[in-house]
Amino acid sequence: MKGPIDPRWYQIGVLACLLVYGLSSLHFEVSWLQGLVTLASVLVFQALLTPIVGLRFFEWKSALISGLSLCLLMRSNALALVVLASFLTIGSKFFLRFNGKHIFNPTNFGIGITVLMTGQAWVSPGQWGSGLLIAVFVFCCGLMVVQRAERSDVTLTFLLAYPGLFFGRALWLGDPLTIPLHQLSNGALLIFTFFMISDPITTPNSRTGRILFALLVAGLAYVLRFKFYNPNALIYSLLISSIFVPAFDYFLTGPRFDWTGHGQNPQNKPTLEVTRMEAPVKFGNKWSLNLRRLGISHLF
Amino acid sequence: MFKRTLILTIAIITLYGLIPIKSVMAFCGFYVAKADTKIFNQASKVVLVRDGDRTVLTMANDFKGDPKEFAIVIPVPTFLEKGQIHIGESAIVDHLDAYTSPRLVEYFDPNPCSPPFKYEMAMPAPMLAKSDAVRQRANQLGVKIEAEYTVGEYDIIILSAQESNGLSIWLKENGYKLPNGAKEVLGSYIKQQMRFFVAKVNLDEQSKLGFKYLRPLQVAFESPKFMLPIRLGTLNANGDQELFIFTLTKKGRVETTNYRTVKLPEGMDIPIFVKDEFPSFYQAMFTEQVKRENGNAVFMEYAWDMNWCDPCAADPLTQEELKKIGVFWVGDQTNIPTPPGLRQPRPPMPGASEVFVTRLHVRYNLDHFPEDLMFQETADRSNFQGRYVLRHAYQGSDSCPAMETYRSALRDRQEKEATTLANLTGWDVNQIRSKMKIEPEKTPNPKSGKWWENVWE
């Protein structure tokens, strides 16, 4: 019996729709050439790095998701920087690892480092407007349900904490609630919430850890935005918070997420089921490196 | 106490919320074409020069009312020393406005029967010393008068406040009629630890200086906040507010981070008659585009390296003008000065001053712009301009096969221009056609195109 389709197809579908909508209706400052270069380069880097680290499977779907996210969020006029961001994105999955997991959400790392280091790339958070955002939100919620109900705790916590801080600030300032609503009606925030912070591989293994992690990301982003007035607060917040994930995992043990399916499904469970955490990983095993798992265990 | 009956009506623009006080305070002057029509009423112009956290803000207006009724309140992020406040020159802001204005370009079709010849022409689209009693009263209300300066023709007070109630009472007692909701907005700014910059005209100083108009106020400060407070402006009952923001930065164009920044449609061919109606065309087009973006977008009208232009609606600003408008980094490098009066229709030479200008235009109201405008500088140095093309048809009466083809293509072209214009402005396409006097389709040519038909001519 064939299981349901890989949830990453759903992700690719959502991101591709958003990209087409962004390019055609919102006139994103991304040329078709830039889009093609991004997608091609992430696939090429994924293909090149896969054999280098001895993996068997070329995970093109994960790479494509990373590429689509890059197209949606990062802007640059230099194609070389687009290629650099693609390299950082894919390379971070393979090379920046600790405890059998990659440390950073790849797209987040690719964008954050490219923007910080070069100064020639930027994120345009205001370019989404508020049209169709509710539809996108529903889409994303659907994605969450389809994909990984067990790991939705991080998304749900963030969805409560981050807007909570905005509404709390508005109440404290005596601002009308239209202001936080406007601040939160943002496509980039939705992509961040449903495609980045929720990445099961780069979040802590334990539920407590994940909830604390989501609170940390939300709190830090709030501080960066309202105390340091940084327009890329979410990107930098996740980048900084991810550094602490190994510490979360050290102090708060829990089962590691794994996409163990990939065509091997002894219990004939549908892929959807396989995406769940099946076997708890003992603390001592954390230091081992399972390359096959690593290769297929990345969302982005 | 002398009370001014000031009505807080027009835009509260500027950096941290400017509260102009008079209903007749018509900031016009946005514009370009040769028309002297004031096409956007109640428009304000703000120049933001920024690099890193350093900002120089210039607020220009052409207030025509009684100077004693002019006053503004600007929330500012820091205390301002006297040296941080300056009086600018209106002419430079007008120059910047003209340089960045949308423009018409004319082309004249060549004689289809002659070798190609092309001609292109660009045309510019077109306080008051506080008595001890006042100070005491301010203290009672929790309002602190931190400093008082007289700069040029303005009396300036820097205020801080503990809570909005006291501040709004103080402002009211000093002649400011606040719109509904202003107290809450002031309270929000107070909690964000902003101070208030209050300026009024010192009539004695003004008569001594002899200026007939009010010169722009400039403030220089350092703050990570790159924004313009428009919230107080949205409280006015007069409907939409018009704001032009000119940013001068080092790296590239500026965009809003909490509203969509949309490029104005440009580069299309439009009918010749628009030349005489450019102001109304531009106004109608802007209104139509605002509608299409559901009223909540900021429009980019110009983005260009300040060293050149092509075509030039006005000369680029000179180094001296840039310095005066607050571009504090000019002179930090080897500059190639722009000779006055010399247009530079070519890219800059290496070493030219790094000044990138972005012109943003926003029509805002409370429903569509609930929060202040937040900006970021991007690394995008792509050029953009509001440029519209007029193509004059060839008027000669030569006759040749190419002329027949030309005439036929011309009709198609004019029809396309009519629909383009209708699409841009929302104007009725039939009226456009009749104004264009589009040449009706000629009766079919009796000649059938056979080779011998022209032999005997």
PDB file of C-alpha atoms in Angstrom, chain A residues 22-137:
ATOM      1  CA  GLY A  22       4.737  37.438  -4.926  1.00  0.00           C
ATOM      2  CA  LEU A  23       6.310  37.763  -8.333  1.00  0.00           C
ATOM      3  CA  SER A  24       3.135  38.281 -10.312  1.00  0.00           C
ATOM      4  CA  SER A  25       0.940  40.300  -7.963  1.00  0.00           C
ATOM      5  CA  LEU A  26       3.223  41.875  -5.402  1.00  0.00           C
ATOM      6  CA  HIS A  27       6.034  42.565  -7.859  1.00  0.00           C
ATOM      7  CA  PHE A  28       8.768  41.223  -5.627  1.00  0.00           C
ATOM      8  CA  GLU A  29      12.162  42.565  -6.564  1.00  0.00           C
ATOM      9  CA  VAL A  30      13.293  39.156  -7.707  1.00  0.00           C
ATOM     10  CA  SER A  31      13.981  38.581 -11.358  1.00  0.00           C
ATOM     11  CA  TRP A  32      13.103  35.257 -12.912  1.00  0.00           C
ATOM     12  CA  LEU A  33      16.799  34.813 -13.573  1.00  0.00           C
ATOM     13  CA  GLN A  34      17.587  35.339  -9.905  1.00  0.00           C
ATOM     14  CA  GLY A  35      14.905  32.843  -8.952  1.00  0.00           C
ATOM     15  CA  LEU A  36      16.278  30.266 -11.355  1.00  0.00           C
ATOM     16  CA  VAL A  37      19.852  30.829 -10.200  1.00  0.00           C
ATOM     17  CA  THR A  38      18.787  30.402  -6.571  1.00  0.00           C
ATOM     18  CA  LEU A  39      16.896  27.193  -7.196  1.00  0.00           C
ATOM     19  CA  ALA A  40      19.578  25.783  -9.473  1.00  0.00           C
ATOM     20  CA  SER A  41      22.408  26.626  -7.099  1.00  0.00           C
ATOM     21  CA  VAL A  42      20.794  25.079  -4.029  1.00  0.00           C
ATOM     22  CA  LEU A  43      20.191  21.899  -6.004  1.00  0.00           C
ATOM     23  CA  VAL A  44      23.730  21.874  -7.342  1.00  0.00           C
ATOM     24  CA  PHE A  45      25.235  22.422  -3.884  1.00  0.00           C
ATOM     25  CA  GLN A  46      23.021  19.725  -2.434  1.00  0.00           C
ATOM     26  CA  ALA A  47      24.091  17.355  -5.219  1.00  0.00           C
ATOM     27  CA  LEU A  48      27.765  18.202  -4.788  1.00  0.00           C
ATOM     28  CA  LEU A  49      27.837  17.965  -1.019  1.00  0.00           C
ATOM     29  CA  THR A  50      25.767  14.801  -0.722  1.00  0.00           C
ATOM     30  CA  PRO A  51      28.513  12.434  -1.989  1.00  0.00           C
ATOM     31  CA  ILE A  52      31.246  14.441  -0.309  1.00  0.00           C
ATOM     32  CA  VAL A  53      29.894  13.600   3.117  1.00  0.00           C
ATOM     33  CA  GLY A  54      29.052  10.086   2.021  1.00  0.00           C
ATOM     34  CA  LEU A  55      25.293  10.275   1.850  1.00  0.00           C
ATOM     35  CA  ARG A  56      23.351   8.003  -0.434  1.00  0.00           C
ATOM     36  CA  PHE A  57      20.287  10.065  -1.089  1.00  0.00           C
ATOM     37  CA  PHE A  58      20.199  13.298  -2.983  1.00  0.00           C
ATOM     38  CA  GLU A  59      17.552  15.165  -1.032  1.00  0.00           C
ATOM     39  CA  TRP A  60      16.485  17.544  -3.744  1.00  0.00           C
ATOM     40  CA  LYS A  61      13.126  18.301  -2.143  1.00  0.00           C
ATOM     41  CA  SER A  62      14.714  19.710   0.985  1.00  0.00           C
ATOM     42  CA  ALA A  63      17.089  21.763  -1.100  1.00  0.00           C
ATOM     43  CA  LEU A  64      14.248  23.037  -3.252  1.00  0.00           C
ATOM     44  CA  ILE A  65      12.332  24.131  -0.159  1.00  0.00           C
ATOM     45  CA  SER A  66      15.398  26.022   1.012  1.00  0.00           C
ATOM     46  CA  GLY A  67      15.746  27.633  -2.402  1.00  0.00           C
ATOM     47  CA  LEU A  68      12.111  28.692  -2.538  1.00  0.00           C
ATOM     48  CA  SER A  69      12.384  30.233   0.925  1.00  0.00           C
ATOM     49  CA  LEU A  70      15.505  32.104  -0.143  1.00  0.00           C
ATOM     50  CA  CYS A  71      13.690  33.486  -3.191  1.00  0.00           C
ATOM     51  CA  LEU A  72      10.794  34.584  -1.032  1.00  0.00           C
ATOM     52  CA  LEU A  73      12.785  36.314   1.660  1.00  0.00           C
ATOM     53  CA  MET A  74      16.158  37.525   0.461  1.00  0.00           C
ATOM     54  CA  ARG A  75      16.820  40.362  -1.968  1.00  0.00           C
ATOM     55  CA  SER A  76      20.054  41.221  -3.690  1.00  0.00           C
ATOM     56  CA  ASN A  77      21.074  42.718  -6.971  1.00  0.00           C
ATOM     57  CA  ALA A  78      24.172  40.578  -7.263  1.00  0.00           C
ATOM     58  CA  LEU A  79      23.764  37.053  -8.554  1.00  0.00           C
ATOM     59  CA  ALA A  80      27.055  36.125  -6.896  1.00  0.00           C
ATOM     60  CA  LEU A  81      25.500  36.890  -3.531  1.00  0.00           C
ATOM     61  CA  VAL A  82      22.507  34.758  -4.364  1.00  0.00           C
ATOM     62  CA  VAL A  83      24.872  31.879  -5.079  1.00  0.00           C
ATOM     63  CA  LEU A  84      26.762  32.632  -1.858  1.00  0.00           C
ATOM     64  CA  ALA A  85      23.531  32.577   0.136  1.00  0.00           C
ATOM     65  CA  SER A  86      22.612  29.268  -1.501  1.00  0.00           C
ATOM     66  CA  PHE A  87      25.991  27.843  -0.574  1.00  0.00           C
ATOM     67  CA  LEU A  88      25.697  29.044   3.027  1.00  0.00           C
ATOM     68  CA  THR A  89      22.199  27.633   3.203  1.00  0.00           C
ATOM     69  CA  ILE A  90      23.041  24.172   1.952  1.00  0.00           C
ATOM     70  CA  GLY A  91      26.563  24.113   3.381  1.00  0.00           C
ATOM     71  CA  SER A  92      25.319  24.883   6.893  1.00  0.00           C
ATOM     72  CA  LYS A  93      23.303  21.667   6.851  1.00  0.00           C
ATOM     73  CA  PHE A  94      26.333  19.586   6.077  1.00  0.00           C
ATOM     74  CA  PHE A  95      29.080  21.335   7.958  1.00  0.00           C
ATOM     75  CA  LEU A  96      27.634  23.161  10.956  1.00  0.00           C
ATOM     76  CA  ARG A  97      26.541  20.207  13.004  1.00  0.00           C
ATOM     77  CA  PHE A  98      26.503  19.304  16.623  1.00  0.00           C
ATOM     78  CA  ASN A  99      25.101  16.295  18.322  1.00  0.00           C
ATOM     79  CA  GLY A 100      23.993  14.749  15.074  1.00  0.00           C
ATOM     80  CA  LYS A 101      21.869  17.712  14.119  1.00  0.00           C
ATOM     81  CA  HIS A 102      22.568  20.742  12.056  1.00  0.00           C
ATOM     82  CA  ILE A 103      22.603  23.763  14.291  1.00  0.00           C
ATOM     83  CA  PHE A 104      20.920  26.407  12.195  1.00  0.00           C
ATOM     84  CA  ASN A 105      17.842  26.468  10.110  1.00  0.00           C
ATOM     85  CA  PRO A 106      19.585  26.490   6.740  1.00  0.00           C
ATOM     86  CA  THR A 107      17.629  29.272   5.048  1.00  0.00           C
ATOM     87  CA  ASN A 108      17.796  31.398   8.154  1.00  0.00           C
ATOM     88  CA  PHE A 109      21.533  30.921   8.307  1.00  0.00           C
ATOM     89  CA  GLY A 110      21.989  31.625   4.594  1.00  0.00           C
ATOM     90  CA  ILE A 111      20.007  34.854   4.718  1.00  0.00           C
ATOM     91  CA  GLY A 112      21.269  36.057   8.079  1.00  0.00           C
ATOM     92  CA  ILE A 113      24.956  35.607   7.311  1.00  0.00           C
ATOM     93  CA  THR A 114      24.703  36.995   3.775  1.00  0.00           C
ATOM     94  CA  VAL A 115      22.898  40.118   4.990  1.00  0.00           C
ATOM     95  CA  LEU A 116      25.203  40.606   7.964  1.00  0.00           C
ATOM     96  CA  MET A 117      28.496  39.927   6.244  1.00  0.00           C
ATOM     97  CA  THR A 118      28.054  41.497   2.832  1.00  0.00           C
ATOM     98  CA  GLY A 119      25.714  44.403   3.494  1.00  0.00           C
ATOM     99  CA  GLN A 120      24.605  43.969  -0.106  1.00  0.00           C
ATOM    100  CA  ALA A 121      21.590  41.786   0.526  1.00  0.00           C
ATOM    101  CA  TRP A 122      18.466  42.626   2.440  1.00  0.00           C
ATOM    102  CA  VAL A 123      15.058  41.347   3.474  1.00  0.00           C
ATOM    103  CA  SER A 124      11.982  43.314   2.499  1.00  0.00           C
ATOM    104  CA  PRO A 125       9.485  42.514   5.231  1.00  0.00           C
ATOM    105  CA  GLY A 126       7.038  45.190   4.143  1.00  0.00           C
ATOM    106  CA  GLN A 127       6.544  43.923   0.624  1.00  0.00           C
ATOM    107  CA  TRP A 128       3.794  41.446   1.449  1.00  0.00           C
ATOM    108  CA  GLY A 129       0.986  43.850   2.187  1.00  0.00           C
ATOM    109  CA  SER A 130      -2.009  42.387   3.942  1.00  0.00           C
ATOM    110  CA  GLY A 131      -3.927  40.938   1.009  1.00  0.00           C
ATOM    111  CA  LEU A 132      -4.587  37.205   1.032  1.00  0.00           C
ATOM    112  CA  LEU A 133      -2.718  36.806   4.282  1.00  0.00           C
ATOM    113  CA  ILE A 134      -5.614  35.018   5.923  1.00  0.00           C
ATOM    114  CA  ALA A 135      -5.638  32.493   3.100  1.00  0.00           C
ATOM    115  CA  VAL A 136      -1.919  32.028   3.499  1.00  0.00           C
ATOM    116  CA  PHE A 137      -2.358  31.605   7.244  1.00  0.00           C
TER     117      PHE A 137
END
